[in-house]
Short mmCIF file of C-alpha atoms and ligand atoms in Angstrom, two decimals:
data_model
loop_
_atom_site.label_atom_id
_atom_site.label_comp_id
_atom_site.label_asym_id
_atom_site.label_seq_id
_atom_site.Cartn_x
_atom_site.Cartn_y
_atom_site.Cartn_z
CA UNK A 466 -17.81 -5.66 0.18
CA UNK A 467 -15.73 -4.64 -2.71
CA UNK A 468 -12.62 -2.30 -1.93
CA UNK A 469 -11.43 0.77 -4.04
CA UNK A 470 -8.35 2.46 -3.78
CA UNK A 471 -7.54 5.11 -6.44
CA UNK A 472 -4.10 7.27 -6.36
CA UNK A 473 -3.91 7.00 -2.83
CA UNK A 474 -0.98 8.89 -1.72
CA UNK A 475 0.43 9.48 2.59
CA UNK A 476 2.61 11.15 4.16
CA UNK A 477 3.46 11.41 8.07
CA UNK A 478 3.75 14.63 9.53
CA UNK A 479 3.34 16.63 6.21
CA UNK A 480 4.79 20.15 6.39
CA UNK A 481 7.02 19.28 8.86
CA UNK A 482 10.77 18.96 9.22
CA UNK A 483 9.92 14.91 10.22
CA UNK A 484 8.04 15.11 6.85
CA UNK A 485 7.73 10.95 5.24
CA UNK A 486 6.13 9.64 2.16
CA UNK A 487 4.34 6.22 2.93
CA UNK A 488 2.66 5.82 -0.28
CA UNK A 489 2.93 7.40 -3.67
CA UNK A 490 0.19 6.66 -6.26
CA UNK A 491 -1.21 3.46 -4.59
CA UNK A 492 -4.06 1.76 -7.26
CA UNK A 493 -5.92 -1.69 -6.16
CA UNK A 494 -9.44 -3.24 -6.70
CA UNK A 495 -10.06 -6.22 -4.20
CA UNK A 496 -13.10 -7.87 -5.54
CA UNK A 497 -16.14 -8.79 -2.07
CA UNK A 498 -14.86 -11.96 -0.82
CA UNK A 499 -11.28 -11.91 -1.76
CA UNK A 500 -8.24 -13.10 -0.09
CA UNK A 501 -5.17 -11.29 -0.86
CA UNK A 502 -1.20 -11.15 0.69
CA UNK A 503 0.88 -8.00 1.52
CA UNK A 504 4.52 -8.63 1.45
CA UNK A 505 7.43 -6.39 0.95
CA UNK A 506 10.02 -5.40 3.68
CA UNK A 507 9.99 -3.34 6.57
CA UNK A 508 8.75 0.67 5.81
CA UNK A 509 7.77 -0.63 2.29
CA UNK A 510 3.80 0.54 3.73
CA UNK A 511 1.85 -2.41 4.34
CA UNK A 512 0.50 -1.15 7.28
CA UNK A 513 0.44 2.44 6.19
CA UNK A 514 -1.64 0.83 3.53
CA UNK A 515 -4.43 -0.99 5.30
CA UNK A 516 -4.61 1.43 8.01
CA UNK A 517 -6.58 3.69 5.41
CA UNK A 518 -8.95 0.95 4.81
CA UNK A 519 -10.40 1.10 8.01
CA UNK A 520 -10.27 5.05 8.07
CA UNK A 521 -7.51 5.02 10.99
CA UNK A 522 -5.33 6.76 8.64
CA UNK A 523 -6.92 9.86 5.96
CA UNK A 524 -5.62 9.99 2.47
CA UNK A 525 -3.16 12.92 1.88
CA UNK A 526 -4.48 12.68 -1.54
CA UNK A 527 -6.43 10.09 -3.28
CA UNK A 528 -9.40 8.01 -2.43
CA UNK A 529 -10.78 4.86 -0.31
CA UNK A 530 -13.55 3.23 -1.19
CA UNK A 531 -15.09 0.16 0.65
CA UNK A 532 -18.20 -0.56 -0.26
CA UNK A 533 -20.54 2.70 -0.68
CA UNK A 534 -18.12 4.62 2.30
CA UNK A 535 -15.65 7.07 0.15
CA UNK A 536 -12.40 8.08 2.37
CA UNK A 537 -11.07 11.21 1.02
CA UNK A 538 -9.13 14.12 2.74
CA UNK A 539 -11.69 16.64 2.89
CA UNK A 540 -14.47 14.69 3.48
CA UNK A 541 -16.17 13.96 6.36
CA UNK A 542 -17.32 10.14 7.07
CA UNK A 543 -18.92 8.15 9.51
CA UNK A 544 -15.66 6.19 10.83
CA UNK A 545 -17.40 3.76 13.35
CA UNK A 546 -19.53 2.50 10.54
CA UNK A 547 -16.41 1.69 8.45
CA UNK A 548 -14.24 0.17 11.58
CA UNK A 549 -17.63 -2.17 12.30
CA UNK A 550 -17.16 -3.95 8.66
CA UNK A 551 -13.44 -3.91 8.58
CA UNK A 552 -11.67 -5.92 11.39
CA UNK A 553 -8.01 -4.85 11.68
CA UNK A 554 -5.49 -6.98 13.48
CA UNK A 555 -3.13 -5.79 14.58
CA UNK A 556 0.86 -6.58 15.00
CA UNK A 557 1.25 -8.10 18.51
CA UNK A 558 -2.73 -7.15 19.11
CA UNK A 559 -2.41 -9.22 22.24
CA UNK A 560 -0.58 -5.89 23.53
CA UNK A 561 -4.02 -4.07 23.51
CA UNK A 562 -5.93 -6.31 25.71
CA UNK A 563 -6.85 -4.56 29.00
CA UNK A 564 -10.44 -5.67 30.05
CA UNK A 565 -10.41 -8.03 33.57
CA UNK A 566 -11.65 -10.93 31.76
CA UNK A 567 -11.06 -12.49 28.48
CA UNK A 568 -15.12 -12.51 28.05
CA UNK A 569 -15.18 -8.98 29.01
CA UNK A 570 -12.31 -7.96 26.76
CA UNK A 571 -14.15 -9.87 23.64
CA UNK A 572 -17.29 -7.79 24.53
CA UNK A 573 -15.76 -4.66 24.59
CA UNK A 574 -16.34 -4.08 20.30
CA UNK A 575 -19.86 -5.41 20.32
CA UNK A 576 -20.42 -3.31 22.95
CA UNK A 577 -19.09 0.22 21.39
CA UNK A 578 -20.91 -0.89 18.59
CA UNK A 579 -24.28 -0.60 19.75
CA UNK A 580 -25.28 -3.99 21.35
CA UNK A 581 -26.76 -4.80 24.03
CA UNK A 582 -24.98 -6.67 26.65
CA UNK A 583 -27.13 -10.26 26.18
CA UNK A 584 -26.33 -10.16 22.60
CA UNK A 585 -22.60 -8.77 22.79
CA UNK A 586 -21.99 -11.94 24.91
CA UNK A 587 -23.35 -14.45 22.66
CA UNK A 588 -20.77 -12.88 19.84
CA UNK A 589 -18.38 -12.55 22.07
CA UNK A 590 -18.67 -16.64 23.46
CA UNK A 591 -19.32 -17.25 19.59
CA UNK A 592 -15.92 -15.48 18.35
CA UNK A 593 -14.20 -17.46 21.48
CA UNK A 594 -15.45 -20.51 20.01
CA UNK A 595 -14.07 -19.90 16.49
CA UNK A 596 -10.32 -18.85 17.51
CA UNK A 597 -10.29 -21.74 19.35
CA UNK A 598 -10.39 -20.61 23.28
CA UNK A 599 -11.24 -23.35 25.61
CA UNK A 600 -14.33 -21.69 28.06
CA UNK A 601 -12.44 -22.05 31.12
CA UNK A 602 -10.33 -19.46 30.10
CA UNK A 603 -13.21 -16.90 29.67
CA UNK A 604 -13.48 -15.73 32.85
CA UNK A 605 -9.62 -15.51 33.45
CA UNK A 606 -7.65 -12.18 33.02
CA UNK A 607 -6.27 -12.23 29.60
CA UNK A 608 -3.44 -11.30 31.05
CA UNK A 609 -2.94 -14.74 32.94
CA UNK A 610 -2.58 -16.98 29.35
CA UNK A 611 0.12 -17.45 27.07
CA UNK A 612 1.19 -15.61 24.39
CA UNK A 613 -0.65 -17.46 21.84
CA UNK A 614 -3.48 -17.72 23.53
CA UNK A 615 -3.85 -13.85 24.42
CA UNK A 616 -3.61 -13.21 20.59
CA UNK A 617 -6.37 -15.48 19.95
CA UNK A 618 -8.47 -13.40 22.35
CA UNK A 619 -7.19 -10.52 20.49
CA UNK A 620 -8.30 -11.46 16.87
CA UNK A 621 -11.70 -13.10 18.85
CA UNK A 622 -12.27 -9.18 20.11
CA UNK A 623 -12.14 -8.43 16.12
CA UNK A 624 -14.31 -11.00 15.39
CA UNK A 625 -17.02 -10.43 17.29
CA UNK A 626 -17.96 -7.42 15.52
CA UNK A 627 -18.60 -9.71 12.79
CA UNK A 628 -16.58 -7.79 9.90
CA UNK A 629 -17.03 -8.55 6.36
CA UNK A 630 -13.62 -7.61 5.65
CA UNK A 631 -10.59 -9.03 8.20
CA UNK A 632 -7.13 -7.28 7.86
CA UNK A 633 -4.42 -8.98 9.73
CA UNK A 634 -0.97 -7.40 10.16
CA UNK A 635 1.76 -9.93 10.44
CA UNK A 636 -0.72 -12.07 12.31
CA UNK A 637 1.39 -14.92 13.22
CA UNK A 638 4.68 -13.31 14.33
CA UNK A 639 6.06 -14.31 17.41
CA UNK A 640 4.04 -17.23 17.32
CA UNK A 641 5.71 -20.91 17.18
CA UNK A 642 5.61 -22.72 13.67
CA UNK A 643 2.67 -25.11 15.43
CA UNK A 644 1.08 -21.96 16.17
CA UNK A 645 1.88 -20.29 12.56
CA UNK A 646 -0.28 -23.44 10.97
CA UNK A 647 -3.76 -23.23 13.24
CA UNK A 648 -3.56 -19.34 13.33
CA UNK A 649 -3.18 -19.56 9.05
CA UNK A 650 -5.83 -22.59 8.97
CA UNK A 651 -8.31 -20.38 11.19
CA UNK A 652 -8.37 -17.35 9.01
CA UNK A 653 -8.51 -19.56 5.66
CA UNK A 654 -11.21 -21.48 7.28
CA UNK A 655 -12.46 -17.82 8.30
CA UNK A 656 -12.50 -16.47 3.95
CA UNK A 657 -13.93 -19.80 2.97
CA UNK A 658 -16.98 -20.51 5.22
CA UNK A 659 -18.03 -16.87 6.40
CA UNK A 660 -17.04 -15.74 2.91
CA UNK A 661 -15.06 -12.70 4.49
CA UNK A 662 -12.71 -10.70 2.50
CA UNK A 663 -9.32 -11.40 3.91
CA UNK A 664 -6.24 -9.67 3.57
CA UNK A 665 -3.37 -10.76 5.45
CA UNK A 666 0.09 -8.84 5.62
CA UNK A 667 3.13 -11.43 5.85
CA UNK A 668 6.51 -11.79 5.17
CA UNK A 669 5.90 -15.77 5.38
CA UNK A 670 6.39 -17.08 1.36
CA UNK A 671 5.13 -20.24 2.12
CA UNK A 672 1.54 -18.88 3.76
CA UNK A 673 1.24 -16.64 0.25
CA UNK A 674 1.86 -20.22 -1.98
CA UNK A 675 -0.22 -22.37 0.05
CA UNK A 676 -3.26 -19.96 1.11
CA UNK A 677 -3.23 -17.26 -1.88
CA UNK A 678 -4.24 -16.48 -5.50
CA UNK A 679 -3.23 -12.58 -5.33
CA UNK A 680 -0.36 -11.16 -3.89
CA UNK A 681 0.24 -7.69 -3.65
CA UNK A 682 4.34 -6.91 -3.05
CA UNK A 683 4.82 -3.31 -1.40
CA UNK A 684 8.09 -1.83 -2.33
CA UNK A 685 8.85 2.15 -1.10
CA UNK A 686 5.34 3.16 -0.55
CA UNK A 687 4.04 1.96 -4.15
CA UNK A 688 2.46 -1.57 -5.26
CA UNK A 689 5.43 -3.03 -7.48
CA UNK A 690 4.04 -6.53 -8.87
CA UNK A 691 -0.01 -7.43 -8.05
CA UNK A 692 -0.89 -10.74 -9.77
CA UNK A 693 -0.65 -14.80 -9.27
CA UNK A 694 1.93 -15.36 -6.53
CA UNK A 695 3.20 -18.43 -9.17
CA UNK A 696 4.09 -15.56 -11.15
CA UNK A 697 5.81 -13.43 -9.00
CA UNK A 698 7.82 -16.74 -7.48
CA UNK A 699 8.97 -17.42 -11.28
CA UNK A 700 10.97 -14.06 -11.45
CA UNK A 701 14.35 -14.14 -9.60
CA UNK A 702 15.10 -10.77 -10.88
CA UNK A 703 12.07 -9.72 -9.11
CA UNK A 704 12.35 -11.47 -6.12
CA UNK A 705 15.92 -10.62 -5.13
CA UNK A 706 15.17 -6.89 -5.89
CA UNK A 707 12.81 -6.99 -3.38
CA UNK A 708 14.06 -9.13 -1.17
CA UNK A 709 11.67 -12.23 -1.06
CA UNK A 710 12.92 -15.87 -0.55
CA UNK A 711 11.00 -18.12 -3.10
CA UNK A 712 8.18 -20.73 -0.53
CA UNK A 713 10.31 -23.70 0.38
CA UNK A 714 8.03 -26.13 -1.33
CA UNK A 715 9.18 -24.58 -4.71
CA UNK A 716 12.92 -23.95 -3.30
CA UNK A 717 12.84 -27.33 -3.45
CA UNK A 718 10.95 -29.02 -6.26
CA UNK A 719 12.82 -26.36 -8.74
CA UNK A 720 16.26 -27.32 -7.30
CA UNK A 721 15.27 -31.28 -8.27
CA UNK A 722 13.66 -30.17 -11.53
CA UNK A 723 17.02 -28.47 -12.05
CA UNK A 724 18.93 -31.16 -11.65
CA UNK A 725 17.09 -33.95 -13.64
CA UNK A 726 16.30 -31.32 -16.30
CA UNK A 727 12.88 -31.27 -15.88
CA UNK A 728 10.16 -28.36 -16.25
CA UNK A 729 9.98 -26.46 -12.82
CA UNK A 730 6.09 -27.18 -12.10
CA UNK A 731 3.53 -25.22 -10.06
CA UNK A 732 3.08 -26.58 -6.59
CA UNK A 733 1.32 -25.14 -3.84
CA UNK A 734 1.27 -27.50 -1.14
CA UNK A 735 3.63 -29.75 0.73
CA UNK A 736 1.02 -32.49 -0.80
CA UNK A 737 1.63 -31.65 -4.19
CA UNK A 738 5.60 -31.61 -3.73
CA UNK A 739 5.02 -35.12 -2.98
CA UNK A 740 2.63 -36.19 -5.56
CA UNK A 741 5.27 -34.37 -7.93
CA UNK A 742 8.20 -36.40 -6.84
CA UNK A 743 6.74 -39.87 -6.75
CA UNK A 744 5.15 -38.64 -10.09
CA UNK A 745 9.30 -37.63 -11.25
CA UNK A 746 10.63 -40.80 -9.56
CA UNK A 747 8.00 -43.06 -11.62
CA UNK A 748 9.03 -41.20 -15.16
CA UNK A 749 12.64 -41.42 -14.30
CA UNK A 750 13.27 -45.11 -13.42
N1 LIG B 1966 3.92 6.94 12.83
C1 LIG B 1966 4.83 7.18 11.87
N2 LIG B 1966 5.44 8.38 11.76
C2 LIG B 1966 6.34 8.63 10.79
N3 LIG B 1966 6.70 7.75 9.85
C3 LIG B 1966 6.12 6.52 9.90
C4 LIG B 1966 5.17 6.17 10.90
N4 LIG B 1966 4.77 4.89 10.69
C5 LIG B 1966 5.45 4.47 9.62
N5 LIG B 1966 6.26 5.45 9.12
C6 LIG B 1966 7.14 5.36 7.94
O1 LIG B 1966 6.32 5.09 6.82
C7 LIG B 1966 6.94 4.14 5.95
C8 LIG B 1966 6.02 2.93 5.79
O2 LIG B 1966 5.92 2.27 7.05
P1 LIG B 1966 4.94 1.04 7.30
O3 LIG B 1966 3.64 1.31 6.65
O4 LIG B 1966 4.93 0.79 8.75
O5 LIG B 1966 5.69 -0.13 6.52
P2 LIG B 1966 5.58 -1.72 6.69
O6 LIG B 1966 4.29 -2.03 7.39
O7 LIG B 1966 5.63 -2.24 5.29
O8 LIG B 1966 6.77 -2.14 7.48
C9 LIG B 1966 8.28 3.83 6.56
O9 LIG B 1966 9.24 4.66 5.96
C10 LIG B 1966 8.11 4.19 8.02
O10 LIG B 1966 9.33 4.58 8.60
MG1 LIG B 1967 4.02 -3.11 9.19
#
């Protein structure tokens, strides 16, 4: 389900004294079956941003496209179609939970989307199954689990709607660096196998290196690089302007290519940074 987004322009509260711009002039085509970062810091409007791609937030000028549904301000659209292909995630989604059960929390979007009960609870146990959930939490408040676990009932609630696009906002926040990894692996595993376009908002360099092609870096409401993250990692001017460390993998491996006067290469994985070095220390001896 390719996405569209042509001038797109928001502001909070217009015509009041509390008056905001979010985004000025905002441009992007994200091909069906893409994966693609946000980064950028804090009020840059990553969230601003996605939020129009599931219609929770109306275009103060400017269009939304996904698919054939056009988001526009003065047009009227149906919003629970769009919200039923596009799966948004939340920051800290495990703060909307509020069902008695985990099973009856991970119903609840089937259910408002028109399915009956039988079948809401198949995708429900399904989406359970792919975040990971052991079944003898299912029938256990979601309040009762970790942290951890309650997002992964969270993001299995989104899932069992079965979106073809999956937004996540700063999905592994809060989360333990064991935790980071399976949460990353899942939704990679999630854009490879189901083929669902994925875009994930993070301010993690070393997720957009290892699990990217595109990254899109948000600076004061408007998109100020969109391209290979390689390329965007090979421009300290860049990077320091807007405030993005360089993945540690290639902190690293330029430092040593530095030193021994090498060419700084293109790594994406811890793997490679090996490969590379017993690859250097083979050449040098
Ligand atoms: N509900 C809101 N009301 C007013 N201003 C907001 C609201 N949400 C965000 N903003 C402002 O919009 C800008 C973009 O915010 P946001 O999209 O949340 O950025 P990011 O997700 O990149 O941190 C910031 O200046 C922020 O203060
Ligand atoms: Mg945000």
């Amino acid at each position: 389900m390719p996405i569209l987004i042509q001038e797109l322009n928001y502001t909070y509260q217009l015509n009041s004294p509390f008056e905001r711009v979010a985004l000025r002039d905002v441009n992007l085509e994200i091909p069906s079956g893409a994966l693609v970062a946000f980064v950028g810091h804090t009020g840059s409007g990553k969230s601003t941003l996605v939020q129009h791609i599931n219609g929770l937030l109306k275009p103060t000028a400017g269009k939304v496209q996904v698919d054939d549904i056009i988001i526009e301000p003065k047009r009227k659209q149906d919003l629970k179609a769009l919200r039923k292909r596009v799966g948004l995630v939340f920051q800290y989604p495990e703060y909307q939970l509020f069902e008695e059960t985990v099973l009856k929390d991970v119903m609840f979007g089937p259910m408002n989307f028109g399915h009956e009960p039988a079948e809401a609870e198949r995708l429900a146990k399904d989406a359970l199954r792919t975040v990971g959930l052991d079944e003898v939490f299912w029938s256990r408040s979601p309040f009762d689990l970790s942290g951890g676990q309650m997002r992964r009932v969270a993001i299995a609630g989104v899932l069992a709607s079965q979106p073809d696009v999956l937004i996540v906002d700063e999905p592994t926040a809060g989360l333990d660096p064991q935790g980071r990894k399976q949460m990353l692996r899942l939704f990679a595993e999630l854009h490879a196998q189901a083929g669902m376009t994925l875009l994930l908002i993070t301010h993690d360099m070393d997720q957009v290196l290892e699990y990217t092609n595109r990254v899109v870096v948000m600076e004061d409401g408007q998109v100020a690089y969109d391209g290979e993250p390689m390329g965007l990692f090979r421009q300290e001017t860049l990077l320091r302007q807007f405030h993005l460390d360089l993945p540690h993998v290639l902190a690293f491996a330029w430092q040593m290519a530095d030193q021994l006067k090498l060419t700084r290469p293109a790594l994406q994985t811890e793997a490679e940074l090996i490969e590379w070095i017993l690859h250097v220390r083979g050449e040098t001896r």
